[in-house]
Coordinates of C-alpha atoms and ligand atoms in Angstrom, one line a residue:
Chain A
M1 CA 109.9 135.6 101.1
L2 CA 108.0 133.2 99.0
V3 CA 107.1 134.2 95.4
L4 CA 105.2 132.0 92.9
E5 CA 104.9 133.1 89.3
G6 CA 102.8 131.4 86.6
L7 CA 102.6 128.1 88.5
R8 CA 100.7 125.4 86.5
K9 CA 100.0 121.8 87.2
S10 CA 97.6 119.5 85.4
F11 CA 96.6 115.9 85.9
G12 CA 95.9 114.6 82.4
G13 CA 93.2 116.9 81.1
L14 CA 92.4 118.4 84.4
V15 CA 94.2 121.7 85.1
A16 CA 94.4 121.7 89.0
V17 CA 96.6 124.8 89.3
D18 CA 96.3 127.2 86.4
G19 CA 98.9 130.0 86.4
V20 CA 99.1 131.1 90.0
D21 CA 101.0 134.2 91.0
L22 CA 101.4 134.9 94.7
R23 CA 103.7 136.5 97.1
V24 CA 104.1 135.9 100.8
L25 CA 106.1 138.5 102.8
E26 CA 108.5 137.7 105.6
G27 CA 106.6 137.4 108.9
E28 CA 103.1 137.4 107.4
I29 CA 100.3 135.1 108.2
V30 CA 98.4 134.5 104.9
G31 CA 95.3 132.5 104.5
L32 CA 94.4 130.5 101.4
I33 CA 90.7 129.7 100.9
G34 CA 88.6 128.3 98.2
P35 CA 86.0 125.6 97.5
N36 CA 86.8 121.9 97.5
G37 CA 88.9 120.9 94.5
A38 CA 90.1 124.5 93.9
G39 CA 93.7 123.2 93.7
K40 CA 95.0 124.5 97.1
T41 CA 96.6 121.2 98.2
T42 CA 98.0 120.7 94.7
L43 CA 99.6 124.1 95.0
F44 CA 101.2 123.2 98.3
N45 CA 102.4 119.9 96.8
C46 CA 104.1 121.8 94.0
V47 CA 105.8 124.2 96.4
T48 CA 107.0 121.5 98.7
G49 CA 108.3 119.3 95.9
G50 CA 106.0 116.4 96.2
L51 CA 104.6 117.2 92.7
R52 CA 106.6 118.7 89.8
P53 CA 104.9 121.8 88.4
D54 CA 104.4 121.8 84.6
A55 CA 105.4 125.5 84.4
G56 CA 106.2 128.5 86.5
S57 CA 108.6 129.4 89.1
I58 CA 108.8 129.1 92.9
R59 CA 111.3 131.3 94.7
L60 CA 112.1 131.2 98.4
R61 CA 114.3 134.2 99.2
E62 CA 115.4 134.5 95.6
E63 CA 116.3 130.9 95.3
E64 CA 114.4 128.8 92.7
L65 CA 112.7 125.7 94.3
A66 CA 111.0 124.2 91.2
G67 CA 112.8 121.0 90.3
L68 CA 114.2 120.4 93.8
R69 CA 113.2 117.2 95.7
P70 CA 111.1 117.4 98.8
H71 CA 113.9 116.9 101.3
Q72 CA 116.0 119.6 99.6
I73 CA 113.2 122.0 99.9
S74 CA 112.4 121.3 103.6
R75 CA 116.2 121.7 104.4
R76 CA 115.9 125.2 103.0
G77 CA 113.6 126.1 105.8
L78 CA 110.2 125.4 104.2
A79 CA 108.2 122.9 106.3
R80 CA 104.6 121.8 105.8
S81 CA 101.8 120.0 107.5
F82 CA 99.4 117.6 105.7
Q83 CA 95.6 117.9 105.3
I84 CA 95.4 114.3 106.5
P85 CA 98.0 114.0 109.2
R86 CA 100.9 111.9 108.2
T87 CA 102.6 111.0 111.5
I88 CA 104.2 107.6 111.6
Q89 CA 101.8 105.3 113.6
R90 CA 104.2 102.5 114.6
M91 CA 106.6 104.9 116.3
T92 CA 106.3 106.9 119.5
V93 CA 105.2 110.5 119.6
L94 CA 108.6 111.5 120.7
E95 CA 110.3 109.6 117.9
N96 CA 108.0 111.3 115.4
M97 CA 109.3 114.6 116.8
L98 CA 112.9 113.5 116.4
L99 CA 112.3 112.4 112.9
G100 CA 111.6 116.0 112.1
A101 CA 114.7 117.3 114.0
E102 CA 117.4 115.1 112.8
D103 CA 119.6 116.2 110.0
R104 CA 121.8 114.3 107.6
R105 CA 124.7 114.2 110.1
D106 CA 122.5 112.7 112.9
T107 CA 121.0 110.0 110.7
S108 CA 124.4 108.8 109.3
L109 CA 124.8 105.1 110.1
T110 CA 128.6 105.2 110.0
R111 CA 128.7 108.1 112.5
F112 CA 126.4 106.2 114.8
L113 CA 128.5 103.0 114.6
V114 CA 131.7 104.9 115.3
D115 CA 130.4 107.1 118.1
S116 CA 127.1 105.7 119.4
R117 CA 127.6 107.4 122.8
G118 CA 127.8 110.8 121.2
A119 CA 124.9 110.1 119.0
R120 CA 122.8 109.0 122.0
R121 CA 123.7 112.2 123.8
R122 CA 122.6 114.4 120.8
E123 CA 119.4 112.3 120.6
R124 CA 118.6 112.9 124.3
R125 CA 119.3 116.6 123.9
M126 CA 116.9 116.8 120.9
A127 CA 114.4 114.7 122.9
G128 CA 114.6 117.4 125.6
E129 CA 113.8 120.1 123.1
A130 CA 111.0 117.9 121.7
M131 CA 109.5 117.5 125.2
G132 CA 109.4 121.2 125.6
L133 CA 107.4 121.6 122.4
L134 CA 105.1 118.7 123.2
E135 CA 104.4 120.3 126.6
E136 CA 103.4 123.5 124.8
F137 CA 101.1 121.4 122.5
G138 CA 99.7 119.5 125.5
L139 CA 101.0 116.2 124.2
D140 CA 103.9 115.6 126.6
H141 CA 102.0 112.9 128.6
L142 CA 101.7 110.9 125.3
A143 CA 105.4 111.2 124.4
Q144 CA 106.3 107.5 124.9
E145 CA 103.1 106.1 123.3
F146 CA 102.8 104.9 119.8
A147 CA 101.4 107.7 117.6
S148 CA 98.5 105.4 116.7
V149 CA 96.8 106.1 120.0
L150 CA 96.4 109.8 119.2
S151 CA 93.0 111.3 118.3
G152 CA 92.5 113.1 115.0
G153 CA 93.0 116.5 116.6
Q154 CA 96.0 115.4 118.5
H155 CA 97.5 114.2 115.2
K156 CA 97.1 117.7 113.9
L157 CA 98.9 119.1 116.9
L158 CA 101.7 116.6 116.5
G159 CA 102.0 117.5 112.9
L160 CA 102.5 121.2 113.8
A161 CA 104.9 120.4 116.6
Q162 CA 106.9 118.1 114.3
A163 CA 107.1 120.8 111.7
L164 CA 108.5 123.2 114.3
M165 CA 111.3 120.7 115.2
M166 CA 112.7 121.5 111.7
H167 CA 113.1 125.1 112.7
P168 CA 111.4 126.4 109.6
S169 CA 111.4 129.9 108.4
I170 CA 108.1 129.4 106.6
L171 CA 105.4 126.9 107.3
L172 CA 102.7 125.7 104.9
L173 CA 99.7 124.4 106.8
D174 CA 97.0 122.4 105.1
E175 CA 93.7 122.8 107.0
P176 CA 95.1 122.8 110.5
A177 CA 91.7 123.4 112.1
A178 CA 89.6 120.9 110.2
G179 CA 88.2 118.2 112.4
V180 CA 89.5 119.8 115.5
N181 CA 87.1 120.7 118.4
P182 CA 86.5 124.4 119.3
T183 CA 88.6 124.4 122.5
L184 CA 91.6 122.8 120.7
I185 CA 91.1 125.3 117.8
G186 CA 91.8 128.1 120.4
E187 CA 94.9 126.2 121.3
I188 CA 96.0 126.0 117.7
V189 CA 95.4 129.7 117.2
D190 CA 97.6 130.5 120.2
R191 CA 100.4 128.2 118.9
L192 CA 100.3 129.8 115.5
L193 CA 100.5 133.3 117.0
D194 CA 103.5 132.1 119.1
M195 CA 105.1 130.9 115.8
R196 CA 104.7 134.4 114.4
E197 CA 106.4 135.8 117.5
R198 CA 109.3 133.5 116.7
G199 CA 109.5 135.0 113.2
I200 CA 108.0 132.1 111.3
T201 CA 106.0 133.0 108.2
L202 CA 102.7 131.1 107.7
L203 CA 100.7 130.2 104.7
I204 CA 97.5 128.5 105.8
I205 CA 94.9 126.6 103.8
E206 CA 91.6 126.6 105.7
H207 CA 87.9 126.4 105.1
N208 CA 87.1 127.7 108.6
L209 CA 86.8 131.4 108.0
R210 CA 86.3 132.3 111.7
F211 CA 89.6 130.6 112.4
L212 CA 91.4 132.5 109.7
E213 CA 89.8 135.7 110.9
R214 CA 91.6 135.4 114.2
I215 CA 95.1 135.1 112.7
A216 CA 95.4 135.8 109.1
E217 CA 96.4 139.4 108.1
R218 CA 95.6 138.7 104.5
V219 CA 93.5 136.1 102.7
M220 CA 93.8 134.8 99.1
V221 CA 90.9 133.2 97.4
M222 CA 91.5 130.3 95.0
A223 CA 88.9 128.8 92.6
Q224 CA 89.4 126.4 89.7
G225 CA 93.1 126.7 89.8
T226 CA 93.5 130.4 89.9
I227 CA 93.7 133.1 92.5
L228 CA 90.5 135.2 92.3
T229 CA 91.4 137.9 94.7
S230 CA 93.2 138.7 97.9
G231 CA 92.7 141.2 100.8
T232 CA 91.8 141.4 104.4
M233 CA 89.0 139.2 105.6
E234 CA 86.5 142.1 105.6
E235 CA 87.4 143.0 102.0
I236 CA 87.0 139.4 101.0
R237 CA 83.6 139.1 102.6
Q238 CA 82.3 141.9 100.4
H239 CA 83.6 140.4 97.2
Q240 CA 81.0 138.9 94.8
D241 CA 83.4 136.4 93.2
V242 CA 84.1 134.9 96.6
L243 CA 80.4 134.5 97.4
D244 CA 80.0 132.9 94.0
A245 CA 82.9 130.6 94.5
Y246 CA 81.7 129.6 97.9
L247 CA 78.0 129.6 97.0
G248 CA 76.3 127.0 99.1
H249 CA 79.5 126.2 101.0
P250 CA 78.7 125.7 104.7
A251 CA 81.9 127.2 106.0
V252 CA 80.8 130.7 104.9
G253 CA 77.5 130.6 106.8
Chain B
M1 CA 123.7 63.3 118.5
I2 CA 126.4 65.9 118.9
D3 CA 127.0 65.8 115.1
F4 CA 123.3 66.4 114.6
L5 CA 123.3 69.4 117.0
V6 CA 126.3 70.8 115.2
T7 CA 124.6 70.6 111.8
A8 CA 121.4 72.0 113.2
G9 CA 123.3 74.9 114.8
I10 CA 125.1 75.7 111.6
L11 CA 121.8 75.8 109.7
V12 CA 120.1 77.9 112.4
A13 CA 123.0 80.5 112.4
F14 CA 122.9 80.5 108.6
F15 CA 119.2 81.3 108.4
V16 CA 119.5 83.9 111.2
I17 CA 122.0 85.7 109.0
L18 CA 119.8 85.4 105.9
A19 CA 116.6 86.6 107.7
S20 CA 118.5 89.4 109.3
G21 CA 119.5 90.7 105.9
L22 CA 115.9 90.5 104.8
N23 CA 114.9 92.2 108.0
L24 CA 117.0 95.3 107.1
Q25 CA 115.1 95.5 103.8
W26 CA 111.5 94.4 104.6
G27 CA 111.4 94.6 108.4
L28 CA 112.8 98.0 108.8
T29 CA 112.4 99.7 105.4
G30 CA 109.4 97.9 103.9
L31 CA 111.3 96.8 100.8
A32 CA 109.8 93.4 99.8
N33 CA 112.8 91.5 98.4
L34 CA 111.4 88.4 96.9
G35 CA 114.8 87.2 95.7
P36 CA 117.0 86.9 98.8
V37 CA 118.2 83.6 97.4
G38 CA 119.6 85.4 94.4
F39 CA 121.9 87.6 96.5
F40 CA 122.9 84.7 98.7
A41 CA 123.7 82.8 95.5
L42 CA 125.7 85.8 94.1
G43 CA 127.8 85.8 97.3
S44 CA 128.3 82.1 97.1
Y45 CA 129.3 82.1 93.4
V46 CA 131.7 85.1 93.6
S47 CA 133.5 83.7 96.6
G48 CA 133.6 80.2 95.0
L49 CA 135.0 81.5 91.7
V50 CA 137.7 83.5 93.5
M51 CA 138.7 80.6 95.7
I52 CA 138.5 77.7 93.2
P53 CA 141.9 76.7 91.7
P54 CA 142.0 76.1 88.0
P55 CA 140.5 72.8 86.7
E56 CA 144.0 71.3 86.1
V57 CA 144.6 71.6 89.8
T58 CA 141.3 70.3 91.1
G59 CA 141.4 67.4 88.7
F60 CA 137.9 68.0 87.3
V61 CA 139.3 68.8 83.9
T62 CA 136.0 69.3 82.1
D63 CA 134.9 72.1 84.5
T64 CA 134.8 75.6 83.1
F65 CA 134.9 78.8 85.1
V66 CA 135.0 82.4 83.9
I67 CA 137.7 82.9 86.5
S68 CA 139.4 80.4 88.8
L69 CA 141.9 82.2 91.0
G70 CA 142.6 79.8 93.8
L71 CA 142.8 82.6 96.3
P72 CA 142.3 82.2 100.1
W73 CA 138.9 82.6 101.7
P74 CA 139.2 86.1 103.1
V75 CA 139.8 87.3 99.5
G76 CA 136.8 85.4 98.3
L77 CA 134.7 86.9 101.1
V78 CA 135.7 90.5 100.3
A79 CA 135.2 89.9 96.6
A80 CA 131.7 88.6 97.2
L81 CA 130.8 91.6 99.3
I82 CA 132.2 94.1 96.7
V83 CA 130.5 92.5 93.8
T84 CA 127.2 92.2 95.6
G85 CA 127.5 95.7 96.8
V86 CA 127.9 96.9 93.2
V87 CA 125.1 94.8 91.8
A88 CA 122.7 95.8 94.7
T89 CA 123.6 99.5 94.3
V90 CA 122.9 99.4 90.5
I91 CA 119.6 97.5 91.1
G92 CA 118.6 99.9 93.9
W93 CA 119.6 103.0 92.0
M94 CA 117.5 102.0 89.0
L95 CA 114.6 100.6 91.1
L96 CA 114.2 102.7 94.2
R97 CA 112.6 106.1 94.0
T98 CA 110.7 107.9 96.7
D99 CA 107.4 106.7 95.2
T100 CA 108.4 103.2 94.0
A101 CA 105.4 100.9 94.6
P102 CA 106.2 97.9 96.9
L103 CA 104.9 95.5 94.3
F104 CA 107.5 96.7 91.8
V105 CA 110.3 96.0 94.3
A106 CA 108.9 92.5 94.8
V107 CA 108.7 91.7 91.1
I108 CA 112.1 93.1 90.2
T109 CA 114.0 91.2 93.0
L110 CA 112.2 88.0 92.1
A111 CA 113.2 88.5 88.5
F112 CA 116.8 89.1 89.5
A113 CA 117.0 85.8 91.4
E114 CA 115.4 83.9 88.5
I115 CA 117.7 85.5 85.9
F116 CA 120.8 84.8 88.0
F117 CA 119.7 81.2 88.4
L118 CA 119.0 80.8 84.6
L119 CA 122.3 82.5 83.8
I120 CA 124.2 80.0 85.9
I121 CA 122.6 76.9 84.6
T122 CA 122.5 77.8 80.9
Q123 CA 125.9 79.4 80.7
K124 CA 128.3 76.6 81.5
W125 CA 131.4 78.8 80.8
L126 CA 130.4 81.1 83.6
A127 CA 130.5 78.7 86.6
N128 CA 130.2 75.2 85.3
G129 CA 126.4 75.0 84.9
F130 CA 124.6 72.3 86.7
N131 CA 127.6 70.6 88.2
G132 CA 128.6 73.8 89.9
I133 CA 131.9 74.6 91.6
R134 CA 133.6 71.7 93.3
G135 CA 137.0 71.2 94.9
I136 CA 137.3 74.4 96.9
D137 CA 139.9 74.1 99.7
R138 CA 138.4 74.4 103.1
P139 CA 139.7 77.5 105.0
L140 CA 142.3 76.4 107.6
G141 CA 141.6 72.9 106.4
N142 CA 145.2 71.9 107.2
L143 CA 145.1 73.3 110.7
V144 CA 141.7 72.1 111.9
E145 CA 141.5 68.3 112.3
F146 CA 139.2 66.7 109.8
G147 CA 136.9 65.2 112.3
T148 CA 136.3 68.5 114.1
Y149 CA 135.9 70.6 111.1
E150 CA 132.1 70.8 111.4
R151 CA 132.5 72.2 114.9
F152 CA 134.9 74.8 113.6
F153 CA 132.4 75.7 111.0
L154 CA 129.7 76.0 113.6
V155 CA 131.9 78.5 115.6
V156 CA 132.5 80.6 112.5
M157 CA 128.8 80.7 111.7
V158 CA 127.7 81.5 115.2
V159 CA 130.3 84.3 115.5
A160 CA 129.1 85.7 112.1
A161 CA 125.4 85.5 113.2
A162 CA 126.3 87.3 116.4
L163 CA 128.0 90.1 114.5
V164 CA 125.1 90.4 112.1
F165 CA 122.7 90.5 115.1
W166 CA 124.8 93.1 116.8
F167 CA 124.7 95.2 113.6
V168 CA 121.0 95.0 113.1
R169 CA 120.4 95.9 116.8
H170 CA 122.4 99.0 116.2
V171 CA 120.7 99.9 113.0
E172 CA 117.3 99.4 114.6
A173 CA 118.2 101.6 117.6
S174 CA 119.8 104.4 115.6
P175 CA 118.4 107.6 114.1
Y176 CA 119.2 106.0 110.7
G177 CA 116.9 103.1 111.6
R178 CA 114.2 105.6 112.7
V179 CA 114.2 107.1 109.2
L180 CA 114.0 103.6 107.7
K181 CA 111.0 102.8 109.9
G182 CA 109.4 106.1 108.8
I183 CA 110.0 105.3 105.2
R184 CA 108.4 101.9 105.7
E185 CA 105.1 103.6 106.6
D186 CA 105.1 106.9 104.7
P187 CA 107.9 107.8 102.3
A188 CA 106.4 111.1 101.3
A189 CA 105.9 112.3 104.9
V190 CA 109.6 111.4 105.7
A191 CA 110.7 113.3 102.6
A192 CA 108.8 116.3 103.8
L193 CA 110.7 116.1 107.0
G194 CA 114.0 116.6 105.2
H195 CA 115.2 113.1 104.6
D196 CA 116.5 111.8 101.2
V197 CA 114.2 108.8 101.0
R198 CA 115.8 107.5 97.8
R199 CA 119.2 107.4 99.5
F200 CA 118.0 105.7 102.6
R201 CA 116.1 103.1 100.6
I202 CA 119.1 102.3 98.4
S203 CA 121.5 102.1 101.4
A204 CA 119.1 99.8 103.3
F205 CA 118.6 97.6 100.2
V206 CA 122.4 97.3 99.7
L207 CA 123.1 96.6 103.4
G208 CA 120.5 93.8 103.4
C209 CA 122.0 92.3 100.2
L210 CA 125.5 92.5 101.7
V211 CA 124.3 90.5 104.7
L212 CA 122.7 87.9 102.3
A213 CA 125.9 87.7 100.3
L214 CA 127.9 87.3 103.5
A215 CA 125.8 84.2 104.3
G216 CA 126.7 82.8 100.9
A217 CA 130.4 83.6 101.2
L218 CA 130.5 81.8 104.5
W219 CA 128.6 78.8 103.3
T220 CA 130.6 78.1 100.1
P221 CA 134.1 77.4 101.3
F222 CA 133.0 75.3 104.3
V223 CA 130.9 73.0 102.3
T224 CA 133.5 73.2 99.4
V225 CA 130.9 73.1 96.7
V226 CA 128.5 75.6 95.0
E227 CA 125.6 73.9 93.2
P228 CA 122.7 75.6 91.5
S229 CA 120.3 73.2 93.2
A230 CA 121.1 74.9 96.5
F231 CA 119.5 78.1 95.4
G232 CA 115.9 77.2 94.7
T233 CA 112.9 79.3 95.4
E234 CA 112.2 77.3 98.5
Q235 CA 115.2 79.0 100.2
T236 CA 113.6 82.4 99.6
F237 CA 110.4 81.0 101.1
L238 CA 112.3 79.7 104.2
V239 CA 114.0 83.0 104.8
W240 CA 110.7 84.8 104.6
A241 CA 109.1 82.3 107.0
V242 CA 111.9 82.7 109.5
L243 CA 111.5 86.5 109.4
I244 CA 107.7 86.7 109.5
I245 CA 107.2 84.0 112.1
G246 CA 110.0 85.3 114.2
G247 CA 108.9 88.9 113.9
A248 CA 110.0 91.5 111.4
G249 CA 111.3 95.0 112.4
N250 CA 113.4 94.0 115.3
A251 CA 116.7 92.1 115.6
W252 CA 115.3 89.4 117.8
G253 CA 112.8 88.2 115.3
P254 CA 115.2 86.4 112.9
L255 CA 117.0 84.9 115.9
V256 CA 113.8 83.4 117.4
G257 CA 112.4 82.5 114.0
G258 CA 115.7 80.7 113.1
L259 CA 115.6 78.7 116.3
V260 CA 112.0 77.8 116.0
I261 CA 111.6 77.2 112.3
I262 CA 115.0 75.8 111.4
G263 CA 116.1 74.4 114.7
L264 CA 112.9 73.0 116.1
I265 CA 110.8 72.2 113.1
Q266 CA 113.1 71.6 110.2
Q267 CA 116.0 69.9 112.1
G268 CA 114.3 68.9 115.4
T269 CA 111.8 66.7 113.6
R270 CA 114.7 64.3 112.7
F271 CA 114.4 63.2 116.3
L272 CA 110.9 61.9 116.1
P273 CA 110.9 58.3 117.1
A274 CA 109.9 57.2 113.6
T275 CA 111.3 54.8 111.0
G276 CA 110.7 53.7 107.5
E277 CA 107.7 55.2 105.7
I278 CA 106.6 57.4 108.7
A279 CA 110.0 58.9 108.9
E280 CA 109.9 59.6 105.2
L281 CA 106.5 61.2 105.6
T282 CA 107.7 63.5 108.4
V283 CA 110.5 64.7 106.2
R284 CA 108.0 65.5 103.5
L285 CA 105.6 67.1 105.8
R286 CA 108.1 69.5 107.3
G287 CA 107.8 71.9 104.4
V288 CA 104.0 71.7 104.6
V289 CA 104.1 72.5 108.3
I290 CA 106.3 75.5 107.9
G291 CA 104.1 76.7 105.0
L292 CA 101.0 76.4 107.2
L293 CA 102.6 78.1 110.1
F294 CA 103.6 80.9 107.7
I295 CA 100.0 81.4 106.6
L296 CA 98.6 81.2 110.1
F297 CA 101.0 83.8 111.4
L298 CA 100.3 86.1 108.5
R299 CA 96.6 85.8 109.3
F300 CA 96.6 85.8 113.1
R301 CA 99.8 87.1 114.3
P302 CA 101.5 89.2 111.6
K303 CA 103.8 90.8 114.1
G304 CA 105.4 87.4 114.7
L305 CA 106.7 85.7 117.9
V306 CA 108.7 88.8 118.9
P307 CA 106.7 91.9 117.9
E308 CA 108.5 95.1 117.2
R309 CA 108.4 97.3 120.3
A310 CA 108.3 101.1 120.8
R311 CA 111.7 102.7 121.5
R312 CA 111.8 104.7 124.6
I313 CA 114.2 107.6 124.6
L314 CA 115.0 109.3 127.9
P315 CA 114.9 113.0 127.2
E316 CA 117.5 115.2 128.8
D317 CA 116.0 118.0 130.9
P318 CA 116.3 121.2 128.8
Ligands
ATP401 N1 97.3 113.2 92.2 C1 96.2 113.6 91.6 N2 95.9 113.0 90.4 C2 94.8 113.5 89.7 N3 94.0 114.5 90.1 C3 94.3 115.1 91.2 C4 95.4 114.7 92.0 N4 95.5 115.5 93.1 C5 94.5 116.4 93.0 N5 93.8 116.1 91.8 C6 92.6 116.9 91.4 O1 93.0 118.3 91.3 C7 91.9 119.1 91.7 C8 92.4 120.0 92.9 O2 92.6 119.1 94.0 P1 93.2 119.7 95.4 O3 93.4 118.5 96.3 O4 94.4 120.5 95.1 O5 92.0 120.6 95.9 P2 91.9 121.4 97.3 O6 91.7 122.8 96.9 O7 92.9 121.1 98.2 O8 90.4 120.8 97.8 P3 90.0 120.5 99.3 O9 89.5 121.8 99.9 O10 88.8 119.6 99.1 O11 91.1 119.9 100.0 C9 90.8 118.2 92.1 O12 89.9 118.1 91.0 C10 91.4 116.8 92.3 O13 90.6 115.8 91.9
MG402 MG1 93.1 120.1 100.0

């Protein structure tokens, strides 16, 4: 599904991603762990087009993504969530959802001016779909509120729901469980398992290993810009490199 | 009294149009255009040059123009929109990327207005330098009686302002406007949701410039002259004051701002029962008052008199 080869990205002298090869199969849930500053977010930013990689290739179902711009990549079915949620504050929760759903045709101003009734109808239809998702995520009662009223955890949930509005085939999640209370984490796990049922492939950055244990079939360990190893969570736990990489890291506990 | 109201009405409508143009750029998209007066001037000059007859005809034989076509007003208007559209597209295309810093937009637009102004006053061959363009025929001047022409002008301006208001209302309430508002806050997040931020930014910038140029192309023929002195930085300041005090990000803001700042403070103060030196002083103080209000609003009520409101969408039952 998603294949990276020799991906490299440096900031000045600092090599944040140093020749990463990885492969995510269709329908898999893959975890990506590693200490702070390992280059995980930078890797995501390269894949989603926010950063231009210095070298290497990124292929989504055989199609090269390196060099494409972010909106072109997300239109090819690759959506993401952000480590720090990036919902639009001065906009309602429902409108944030629509922002994820609307394509180029819906957002054309000329089309709207010519046929605003039709556009409104489509908007209401999508809003109906959005309400269904918000209900699943327990956010429906906040649909008409400005997103600025949401709590940190609710922002994370909205980020996930918003990404789903894009009908992605693969979803890259950057620390979906960080800063979320334990009950809500259970909620997120259920949502992610639902997504797999719908056939969405997931690549998840996460420090919370207990969380990954519950969903990831395979985990990759990244440190200092490279992938150290990969395997099931049990295999990973045995691995000396990982213990070294995480030495003193509280999440391993 | 009536004459005064007519003049005030024309100015209010005029600033409502200008501030609405800036609202598309700053209010909705977060593009800080610090040179609105430049695009207003561009619209004025292009329409003026298209409409002005050759100097032999106007009688000002020493005037020089790069073109002087003597064509009717609608042609001047369309030409102004086309030229401004091209200029704004080129500036937007070079300037606006997904990650362009707001300060950069501010500096470049400010520079554009300054360069345009300098070009006009130093290059006399272009549009007659300091003396400007004079002797344009008023549109429908032979049909509308001279004494009522101002009122006719008022009607034209009010209709134009109403159309612009209608347009901004639609932009604001459309999915297109939703993307603009998203870009205003977080361009990278909107790009990750599948929207071509660069394209939206350029189109909003161009639309705003077109509205600014429209104001210029309406103004020129009705006052029959285009003078560089009309395009000072203080105009840019007034447009910003109208938008910010009225309320950016919604179509009502420029309307209310125009009525309050231009109608009430700038024009209404002419009614103060004052004569002589006091009257002189109030005239001088108007700018100061508007400036102070601007600062106070920025500090204590940045959302303006009419704050932007959440848009409620009624979802269809799935
Ligand atoms: N835009 C940038 N400019 C310069 N350096 C950067 C930039 N983004 C990241 N870095 C650096 O690259 C390295 C990797 O950062 P990255 O955010 O990818 O780490 P991470 O694995 O996501 O860490 P965390 O678990 O803390 O989120 C860090 O040393 C960071 O300081
Ligand atoms: Mg990170």
